[in-house]
mmCIF file of C-alpha atoms in Angstrom:
data_model
loop_
_atom_site.group_PDB
_atom_site.id
_atom_site.type_symbol
_atom_site.label_atom_id
_atom_site.label_comp_id
_atom_site.label_asym_id
_atom_site.label_seq_id
_atom_site.Cartn_x
_atom_site.Cartn_y
_atom_site.Cartn_z
ATOM 1 C CA MET A 1 -155.550 -97.116 119.224
ATOM 2 C CA VAL A 2 -153.924 -100.529 118.736
ATOM 3 C CA GLN A 3 -155.267 -102.359 115.686
ATOM 4 C CA ASN A 4 -155.795 -106.118 115.454
ATOM 5 C CA LYS A 5 -153.172 -106.669 112.791
ATOM 6 C CA THR A 6 -151.048 -109.800 112.946
ATOM 7 C CA ILE A 7 -147.495 -110.795 112.077
ATOM 8 C CA VAL A 8 -145.932 -114.205 111.468
ATOM 9 C CA GLY A 9 -142.188 -114.722 111.666
ATOM 10 C CA ILE A 10 -140.421 -117.623 109.941
ATOM 11 C CA GLY A 11 -136.897 -118.489 111.027
ATOM 12 C CA SER A 12 -134.536 -120.423 113.225
ATOM 13 C CA ALA A 13 -135.649 -121.246 116.752
ATOM 14 C CA LEU A 14 -132.402 -120.928 118.727
ATOM 15 C CA VAL A 15 -131.072 -120.422 122.209
ATOM 16 C CA ASP A 16 -128.508 -117.678 122.683
ATOM 17 C CA ILE A 17 -125.581 -118.293 125.031
ATOM 18 C CA LEU A 18 -123.990 -114.888 125.634
ATOM 19 C CA MET A 19 -120.566 -114.293 127.135
ATOM 20 C CA ASN A 20 -118.249 -111.321 127.550
ATOM 21 C CA VAL A 21 -114.790 -111.907 126.061
ATOM 22 C CA ASP A 22 -111.764 -109.838 125.153
ATOM 23 C CA ASP A 23 -110.497 -109.342 121.612
ATOM 24 C CA ASP A 24 -107.648 -111.801 122.084
ATOM 25 C CA PHE A 25 -110.095 -114.530 123.082
ATOM 26 C CA LEU A 26 -112.260 -113.787 120.049
ATOM 27 C CA LEU A 27 -109.155 -114.005 117.861
ATOM 28 C CA GLN A 28 -108.542 -117.520 119.202
ATOM 29 C CA LEU A 29 -112.054 -118.481 118.128
ATOM 30 C CA ASN A 30 -111.356 -117.410 114.511
ATOM 31 C CA GLY A 31 -114.632 -115.532 114.206
ATOM 32 C CA ARG A 32 -115.273 -112.618 111.860
ATOM 33 C CA LYS A 33 -116.006 -109.757 114.214
ATOM 34 C CA GLY A 34 -119.642 -108.683 113.959
ATOM 35 C CA GLY A 35 -120.457 -111.629 111.695
ATOM 36 C CA MET A 36 -121.826 -115.145 112.027
ATOM 37 C CA THR A 37 -120.022 -118.491 111.582
ATOM 38 C CA TYR A 38 -121.659 -121.922 111.522
ATOM 39 C CA VAL A 39 -120.034 -124.390 113.939
ATOM 40 C CA GLU A 40 -120.582 -127.802 115.429
ATOM 41 C CA SER A 41 -122.347 -128.125 118.767
ATOM 42 C CA THR A 42 -119.146 -129.437 120.328
ATOM 43 C CA PHE A 43 -117.384 -126.158 119.450
ATOM 44 C CA ILE A 44 -119.839 -124.182 121.606
ATOM 45 C CA ASP A 45 -119.706 -126.768 124.368
ATOM 46 C CA ASN A 46 -115.888 -126.705 124.462
ATOM 47 C CA VAL A 47 -115.758 -122.915 124.560
ATOM 48 C CA ASN A 48 -118.204 -122.943 127.441
ATOM 49 C CA LYS A 49 -116.120 -125.449 129.369
ATOM 50 C CA THR A 50 -112.743 -123.855 128.810
ATOM 51 C CA SER A 51 -113.569 -120.153 129.012
ATOM 52 C CA LYS A 52 -114.614 -120.078 132.670
ATOM 53 C CA VAL A 53 -116.754 -117.043 131.794
ATOM 54 C CA ASN A 54 -120.256 -116.522 133.171
ATOM 55 C CA THR A 55 -122.953 -116.848 130.513
ATOM 56 C CA THR A 56 -126.485 -115.552 130.014
ATOM 57 C CA VAL A 57 -129.097 -117.671 128.242
ATOM 58 C CA ASN A 58 -131.938 -116.274 126.182
ATOM 59 C CA THR A 59 -134.115 -117.149 123.185
ATOM 60 C CA GLY A 60 -132.401 -116.307 119.916
ATOM 61 C CA GLY A 61 -132.616 -116.268 116.179
ATOM 62 C CA SER A 62 -133.136 -113.076 114.168
ATOM 63 C CA ALA A 63 -136.826 -113.450 113.317
ATOM 64 C CA CYS A 64 -137.564 -114.962 116.742
ATOM 65 C CA ASN A 65 -136.038 -111.912 118.467
ATOM 66 C CA THR A 66 -138.117 -109.560 116.377
ATOM 67 C CA ILE A 67 -141.348 -111.479 116.856
ATOM 68 C CA CYS A 68 -140.754 -111.641 120.619
ATOM 69 C CA GLY A 69 -140.303 -107.862 120.611
ATOM 70 C CA VAL A 70 -143.586 -107.370 118.766
ATOM 71 C CA GLY A 71 -145.312 -109.739 121.196
ATOM 72 C CA MET A 72 -144.005 -107.898 124.249
ATOM 73 C CA LEU A 73 -145.093 -104.574 122.797
ATOM 74 C CA GLY A 74 -148.617 -105.978 122.598
ATOM 75 C CA GLY A 75 -148.863 -107.120 118.986
ATOM 76 C CA GLU A 76 -150.540 -110.350 117.865
ATOM 77 C CA ALA A 77 -147.458 -112.323 116.862
ATOM 78 C CA TYR A 78 -146.741 -115.879 115.750
ATOM 79 C CA PHE A 79 -143.412 -117.622 115.261
ATOM 80 C CA VAL A 80 -142.750 -120.585 112.967
ATOM 81 C CA GLY A 81 -139.657 -122.642 113.681
ATOM 82 C CA LYS A 82 -138.313 -126.040 114.670
ATOM 83 C CA THR A 83 -136.959 -127.086 118.069
ATOM 84 C CA GLY A 84 -135.402 -130.314 119.280
ATOM 85 C CA ARG A 85 -135.195 -132.714 122.166
ATOM 86 C CA GLY A 86 -134.044 -131.711 125.612
ATOM 87 C CA ASN A 87 -134.664 -128.803 127.938
ATOM 88 C CA PHE A 88 -133.815 -126.110 125.381
ATOM 89 C CA GLY A 89 -136.804 -127.045 123.221
ATOM 90 C CA ASN A 90 -139.200 -126.619 126.135
ATOM 91 C CA TYR A 91 -137.378 -123.405 127.095
ATOM 92 C CA VAL A 92 -137.951 -121.832 123.677
ATOM 93 C CA ARG A 93 -141.656 -122.636 123.669
ATOM 94 C CA ASP A 94 -142.167 -121.386 127.233
ATOM 95 C CA GLU A 95 -140.264 -118.157 126.605
ATOM 96 C CA LEU A 96 -142.212 -117.391 123.419
ATOM 97 C CA GLN A 97 -145.461 -117.751 125.346
ATOM 98 C CA LYS A 98 -144.180 -115.581 128.196
ATOM 99 C CA LYS A 99 -143.358 -112.867 125.660
ATOM 100 C CA GLY A 100 -146.846 -112.874 124.169
ATOM 101 C CA VAL A 101 -145.985 -114.925 121.069
ATOM 102 C CA ILE A 102 -148.034 -117.869 119.790
ATOM 103 C CA PRO A 103 -145.486 -120.623 119.021
ATOM 104 C CA LEU A 104 -146.026 -122.582 115.807
ATOM 105 C CA LEU A 105 -143.204 -125.029 116.419
ATOM 106 C CA THR A 106 -142.473 -128.466 115.032
ATOM 107 C CA SER A 107 -140.092 -130.956 116.621
ATOM 108 C CA SER A 108 -136.924 -132.772 115.633
ATOM 109 C CA ASN A 109 -134.882 -135.593 117.147
ATOM 110 C CA LEU A 110 -131.839 -133.292 116.902
ATOM 111 C CA SER A 111 -130.983 -130.954 119.750
ATOM 112 C CA THR A 112 -132.369 -127.416 119.695
ATOM 113 C CA GLY A 113 -130.097 -125.003 117.865
ATOM 114 C CA LYS A 114 -127.876 -122.647 119.845
ATOM 115 C CA VAL A 115 -125.706 -119.599 119.307
ATOM 116 C CA LEU A 116 -122.586 -118.618 121.181
ATOM 117 C CA SER A 117 -122.619 -114.829 121.135
ATOM 118 C CA ALA A 118 -119.159 -113.495 122.024
ATOM 119 C CA ILE A 119 -119.412 -109.878 123.212
ATOM 120 C CA THR A 120 -116.188 -107.854 123.081
ATOM 121 C CA PRO A 121 -115.457 -104.683 125.104
ATOM 122 C CA ASP A 122 -116.664 -102.479 122.243
ATOM 123 C CA ALA A 123 -120.121 -104.104 122.744
ATOM 124 C CA GLU A 124 -119.937 -105.813 119.317
ATOM 125 C CA ARG A 125 -121.288 -109.344 119.179
ATOM 126 C CA THR A 126 -119.778 -112.123 117.072
ATOM 127 C CA MET A 127 -121.917 -115.213 116.638
ATOM 128 C CA PHE A 128 -121.052 -118.892 116.375
ATOM 129 C CA THR A 129 -124.175 -120.801 115.369
ATOM 130 C CA HIS A 130 -125.092 -124.462 115.548
ATOM 131 C CA LEU A 131 -128.506 -124.785 113.873
ATOM 132 C CA GLY A 132 -129.345 -128.235 115.246
ATOM 133 C CA ALA A 133 -133.060 -128.842 114.858
ATOM 134 C CA ALA A 134 -133.471 -125.540 113.008
ATOM 135 C CA SER A 135 -131.477 -126.987 110.118
ATOM 136 C CA GLU A 136 -134.314 -129.474 109.513
ATOM 137 C CA LEU A 137 -137.010 -126.820 109.101
ATOM 138 C CA ASP A 138 -138.675 -127.592 105.784
ATOM 139 C CA ILE A 139 -141.690 -126.449 103.860
ATOM 140 C CA SER A 140 -143.883 -129.244 105.247
ATOM 141 C CA ASP A 141 -143.241 -127.948 108.781
ATOM 142 C CA ILE A 142 -144.339 -124.466 107.708
ATOM 143 C CA VAL A 143 -147.418 -125.717 105.858
ATOM 144 C CA ASN A 144 -148.491 -128.048 108.677
ATOM 145 C CA SER A 145 -148.031 -125.513 111.464
ATOM 146 C CA ALA A 146 -148.863 -122.198 109.846
ATOM 147 C CA GLN A 147 -150.596 -122.456 106.457
ATOM 148 C CA ASP A 148 -153.936 -121.139 107.741
ATOM 149 C CA ILE A 149 -152.507 -118.123 109.592
ATOM 150 C CA LEU A 150 -150.174 -117.307 106.669
ATOM 151 C CA LYS A 151 -153.236 -116.936 104.434
ATOM 152 C CA LYS A 152 -154.819 -114.275 106.618
ATOM 153 C CA THR A 153 -151.979 -112.484 108.440
ATOM 154 C CA ASP A 154 -151.100 -108.877 107.677
ATOM 155 C CA PHE A 155 -147.316 -109.177 107.802
ATOM 156 C CA ILE A 156 -144.885 -112.046 107.186
ATOM 157 C CA LEU A 157 -141.293 -111.666 108.391
ATOM 158 C CA ILE A 158 -138.710 -113.907 106.760
ATOM 159 C CA GLU A 159 -135.347 -114.303 108.435
ATOM 160 C CA GLY A 160 -132.396 -113.503 106.189
ATOM 161 C CA TYR A 161 -130.394 -116.467 107.440
ATOM 162 C CA LEU A 162 -132.875 -118.739 105.642
ATOM 163 C CA LEU A 163 -131.332 -117.461 102.400
ATOM 164 C CA PHE A 164 -128.535 -119.979 102.922
ATOM 165 C CA ASN A 165 -131.158 -122.652 102.122
ATOM 166 C CA GLU A 166 -132.182 -121.553 98.645
ATOM 167 C CA GLU A 167 -134.601 -124.430 98.077
ATOM 168 C CA LEU A 168 -136.515 -123.681 101.260
ATOM 169 C CA MET A 169 -136.560 -119.982 100.516
ATOM 170 C CA LEU A 170 -138.058 -120.563 97.067
ATOM 171 C CA GLN A 171 -140.672 -122.881 98.574
ATOM 172 C CA ILE A 172 -141.616 -120.238 101.143
ATOM 173 C CA ILE A 173 -141.993 -117.657 98.397
ATOM 174 C CA GLU A 174 -144.214 -120.015 96.418
ATOM 175 C CA LEU A 175 -146.348 -120.589 99.510
ATOM 176 C CA ILE A 176 -146.851 -116.902 100.365
ATOM 177 C CA LYS A 177 -146.557 -115.091 97.023
ATOM 178 C CA ASP A 178 -150.329 -114.741 96.604
ATOM 179 C CA SER A 179 -150.821 -113.572 100.168
ATOM 180 C CA ASN A 180 -152.159 -110.083 100.818
ATOM 181 C CA ALA A 181 -149.613 -109.701 103.615
ATOM 182 C CA LYS A 182 -146.708 -107.304 103.527
ATOM 183 C CA ILE A 183 -143.585 -109.446 103.084
ATOM 184 C CA VAL A 184 -140.707 -108.271 105.280
ATOM 185 C CA MET A 185 -137.114 -109.441 104.960
ATOM 186 C CA ASP A 186 -134.352 -108.576 107.413
ATOM 187 C CA LEU A 187 -131.042 -109.419 105.750
ATOM 188 C CA SER A 188 -129.701 -110.532 109.159
ATOM 189 C CA SER A 189 -125.921 -110.503 108.491
ATOM 190 C CA TYR A 190 -123.440 -109.205 105.945
ATOM 191 C CA THR A 191 -122.175 -112.775 105.609
ATOM 192 C CA VAL A 192 -125.573 -113.744 104.188
ATOM 193 C CA VAL A 193 -125.550 -110.944 101.595
ATOM 194 C CA GLU A 194 -121.903 -111.574 100.690
ATOM 195 C CA GLU A 195 -122.637 -115.171 99.773
ATOM 196 C CA LYS A 196 -126.195 -114.935 98.395
ATOM 197 C CA LYS A 197 -126.366 -111.513 96.753
ATOM 198 C CA ASP A 198 -127.299 -112.706 93.255
ATOM 199 C CA PHE A 199 -129.934 -115.116 94.579
ATOM 200 C CA ILE A 200 -131.441 -112.380 96.745
ATOM 201 C CA LYS A 201 -131.650 -109.852 93.924
ATOM 202 C CA LYS A 202 -132.929 -112.137 91.228
ATOM 203 C CA GLN A 203 -135.242 -114.552 93.001
ATOM 204 C CA VAL A 204 -136.239 -113.135 96.387
ATOM 205 C CA ILE A 205 -136.449 -109.341 96.319
ATOM 206 C CA PRO A 206 -139.229 -109.245 93.645
ATOM 207 C CA PHE A 207 -141.557 -110.679 96.310
ATOM 208 C CA VAL A 208 -140.405 -108.462 99.227
ATOM 209 C CA ASP A 209 -142.270 -105.307 100.274
ATOM 210 C CA ILE A 210 -140.093 -104.147 103.200
ATOM 211 C CA LEU A 211 -136.339 -104.706 103.205
ATOM 212 C CA ILE A 212 -134.290 -104.031 106.318
ATOM 213 C CA ALA A 213 -130.479 -103.959 106.446
ATOM 214 C CA ASN A 214 -127.698 -102.587 108.587
ATOM 215 C CA GLU A 215 -124.880 -100.527 107.094
ATOM 216 C CA ASP A 216 -122.652 -103.523 106.319
ATOM 217 C CA GLU A 217 -125.466 -105.523 104.760
ATOM 218 C CA ALA A 218 -126.503 -102.537 102.661
ATOM 219 C CA PHE A 219 -122.937 -102.111 101.446
ATOM 220 C CA TYR A 220 -122.636 -105.739 100.320
ATOM 221 C CA TYR A 221 -126.034 -105.493 98.608
ATOM 222 C CA THR A 222 -125.558 -102.145 96.833
ATOM 223 C CA GLU A 223 -121.736 -101.673 96.862
ATOM 224 C CA GLU A 224 -122.448 -98.163 98.204
ATOM 225 C CA LYS A 225 -120.331 -97.294 101.256
ATOM 226 C CA ASP A 226 -122.393 -94.224 102.102
ATOM 227 C CA ALA A 227 -125.756 -95.186 103.654
ATOM 228 C CA ASN A 228 -127.409 -92.186 102.025
ATOM 229 C CA PHE A 229 -126.611 -93.611 98.593
ATOM 230 C CA ALA A 230 -127.278 -97.200 99.669
ATOM 231 C CA ILE A 231 -130.801 -96.386 100.773
ATOM 232 C CA LYS A 232 -131.607 -94.873 97.404
ATOM 233 C CA SER A 233 -130.377 -97.994 95.663
ATOM 234 C CA LEU A 234 -132.344 -100.293 97.994
ATOM 235 C CA SER A 235 -135.521 -98.244 97.576
ATOM 236 C CA GLN A 236 -135.542 -98.967 93.855
ATOM 237 C CA ASP A 237 -136.156 -102.646 94.574
ATOM 238 C CA VAL A 238 -138.841 -102.564 97.294
ATOM 239 C CA GLU A 239 -141.744 -100.480 98.587
ATOM 240 C CA ILE A 240 -139.997 -99.592 101.851
ATOM 241 C CA ALA A 241 -136.263 -99.846 102.533
ATOM 242 C CA VAL A 242 -134.412 -99.358 105.799
ATOM 243 C CA VAL A 243 -130.721 -98.939 106.574
ATOM 244 C CA ASN A 244 -129.760 -99.004 110.240
ATOM 245 C CA ILE A 245 -126.483 -97.222 110.973
ATOM 246 C CA GLY A 246 -126.067 -97.840 114.681
ATOM 247 C CA GLU A 247 -125.346 -94.798 116.800
ATOM 248 C CA LYS A 248 -125.921 -92.611 113.722
ATOM 249 C CA GLY A 249 -129.556 -93.672 113.622
ATOM 250 C CA SER A 250 -131.397 -95.080 110.620
ATOM 251 C CA ILE A 251 -132.710 -94.078 107.225
ATOM 252 C CA ILE A 252 -136.075 -95.134 105.811
ATOM 253 C CA ALA A 253 -137.061 -94.777 102.180
ATOM 254 C CA ASN A 254 -140.479 -95.049 100.558
ATOM 255 C CA GLY A 255 -139.915 -94.167 96.911
ATOM 256 C CA ASP A 256 -138.413 -90.691 96.819
ATOM 257 C CA ASN A 257 -139.454 -90.021 100.402
ATOM 258 C CA ILE A 258 -136.285 -90.294 102.521
ATOM 259 C CA ILE A 259 -136.681 -90.144 106.316
ATOM 260 C CA LYS A 260 -133.765 -89.868 108.727
ATOM 261 C CA ILE A 261 -134.258 -91.173 112.259
ATOM 262 C CA GLU A 262 -131.989 -90.086 115.101
ATOM 263 C CA ALA A 263 -130.555 -92.717 117.416
ATOM 264 C CA ASN A 264 -131.551 -92.421 121.044
ATOM 265 C CA LYS A 265 -128.749 -91.281 123.316
ATOM 266 C CA ILE A 266 -127.145 -94.090 125.339
ATOM 267 C CA GLU A 267 -124.786 -93.379 128.186
ATOM 268 C CA LYS A 268 -123.074 -96.765 127.867
ATOM 269 C CA VAL A 269 -123.626 -99.506 125.305
ATOM 270 C CA ILE A 270 -123.350 -102.920 126.975
ATOM 271 C CA ASP A 271 -124.196 -105.344 124.181
ATOM 272 C CA THR A 272 -125.447 -104.952 120.608
ATOM 273 C CA THR A 273 -126.858 -108.529 120.408
ATOM 274 C CA GLY A 274 -130.322 -108.297 118.917
ATOM 275 C CA ALA A 275 -130.283 -104.498 118.632
ATOM 276 C CA GLY A 276 -131.217 -104.608 114.945
ATOM 277 C CA ASP A 277 -133.843 -107.292 115.538
ATOM 278 C CA ILE A 278 -135.481 -105.241 118.299
ATOM 279 C CA TRP A 279 -135.307 -102.084 116.182
ATOM 280 C CA THR A 280 -137.271 -104.027 113.584
ATOM 281 C CA ALA A 281 -139.758 -105.108 116.252
ATOM 282 C CA GLY A 282 -140.463 -101.529 117.259
ATOM 283 C CA PHE A 283 -140.638 -100.344 113.653
ATOM 284 C CA LEU A 284 -142.998 -103.104 112.555
ATOM 285 C CA PHE A 285 -145.202 -102.735 115.634
ATOM 286 C CA GLY A 286 -145.618 -99.049 114.907
ATOM 287 C CA PHE A 287 -146.269 -99.667 111.223
ATOM 288 C CA MET A 288 -148.786 -102.425 112.080
ATOM 289 C CA ASN A 289 -150.645 -99.853 114.123
ATOM 290 C CA ASN A 290 -150.882 -97.313 111.308
ATOM 291 C CA LYS A 291 -148.133 -95.074 112.580
ATOM 292 C CA SER A 292 -146.141 -93.017 110.064
ATOM 293 C CA LEU A 293 -142.790 -94.322 108.874
ATOM 294 C CA LYS A 294 -141.108 -91.607 110.951
ATOM 295 C CA SER A 295 -142.992 -92.519 114.155
ATOM 296 C CA SER A 296 -142.409 -96.216 113.527
ATOM 297 C CA GLY A 297 -138.700 -95.612 113.025
ATOM 298 C CA GLU A 298 -138.541 -93.564 116.237
ATOM 299 C CA LEU A 299 -140.193 -96.422 118.120
ATOM 300 C CA GLY A 300 -137.623 -98.822 116.629
ATOM 301 C CA SER A 301 -134.834 -96.489 117.760
ATOM 302 C CA LEU A 302 -136.213 -96.365 121.295
ATOM 303 C CA CYS A 303 -136.474 -100.157 121.507
ATOM 304 C CA ALA A 304 -132.934 -100.621 120.148
ATOM 305 C CA SER A 305 -131.524 -98.155 122.653
ATOM 306 C CA LEU A 306 -133.085 -100.051 125.535
ATOM 307 C CA VAL A 307 -131.817 -103.454 124.408
ATOM 308 C CA CYS A 308 -128.238 -102.143 123.998
ATOM 309 C CA GLN A 309 -128.093 -101.309 127.699
ATOM 310 C CA LYS A 310 -128.191 -104.930 128.845
ATOM 311 C CA ILE A 311 -126.917 -108.380 127.860
ATOM 312 C CA GLY A 312 -129.047 -110.199 125.314
ATOM 313 C CA ALA A 313 -131.873 -109.366 122.913
ATOM 314 C CA ASP A 314 -134.570 -108.755 125.514
ATOM 315 C CA ILE A 315 -135.941 -105.548 126.963
ATOM 316 C CA ASN A 316 -137.158 -105.623 130.557
ATOM 317 C CA LEU A 317 -140.916 -106.268 130.562
ATOM 318 C CA LYS A 318 -141.578 -103.127 132.635
ATOM 319 C CA GLU A 319 -139.751 -101.077 130.021
ATOM 320 C CA TYR A 320 -141.850 -102.571 127.241
ATOM 321 C CA GLN A 321 -144.989 -101.712 129.186
ATOM 322 C CA LYS A 322 -143.885 -98.074 129.354
ATOM 323 C CA ILE A 323 -143.730 -97.840 125.563
ATOM 324 C CA LYS A 324 -146.964 -96.438 124.175
ATOM 325 C CA VAL A 325 -148.137 -96.442 120.571
#
């Protein structure tokens, strides 16, 4: 039986512009494969104009993807972010509502942030991000739009990319530290951990209950190349730790309890954009509904396998409706 537990996500409200490219084209863009690079809006516009490649548009942002997944699975989900002028701002709000999410959005005079997601033949995505309006998200936006729901929600998901803004992250922690909610952090990208490791460990992790990382992020955090050792290191810092290892599945740790989750078989991986975010959506939705860590991880694995078989971070609505908790 589905419980009336709620989740609030805080992060960047973005629009994903997804395109298939070859490795030579990615090399010309000077991106770190599988990572994320901040760029100017004109960079994305110029690539769009010169590439002559068809694109797919979707809502984006790590926490936004996860919250949309929870909403489409049937959870009571809220998203806190900042959009800008123009059609993209309206698009983000409309898409959140279509996906069952209650938008708690503030507005900026800047354009809505966007991400160019370059997908290479190996299905890896490399992101070029212009934050736009999302760069102006500040603590007053969060207080004004979400203070009441943050006081009574059951889960709060904080996007790892916000770690680049240390002042804002500390203000968020101060705002929610006395909450009874489970605090969830998805590290989002190895580039985040590489740059902010000390800040994360010393000032953020003490307030986190559930920490989610992929294999690369776990390595930069723990310096353990083997995920089996990395998960043990991560589990010393938080109540529940997760390491996602792609086609090898995932590992969940709760103290000394180590749970290995098999990846769902996929005939052909099309695009890994948002796969980790949607895994987190499935996992959190299961956990919100009192499922075991193993069952929650298996639901995450199912959701991730579905999203990898199409372009973008969405699962077809009919497929979501087939998923039962």
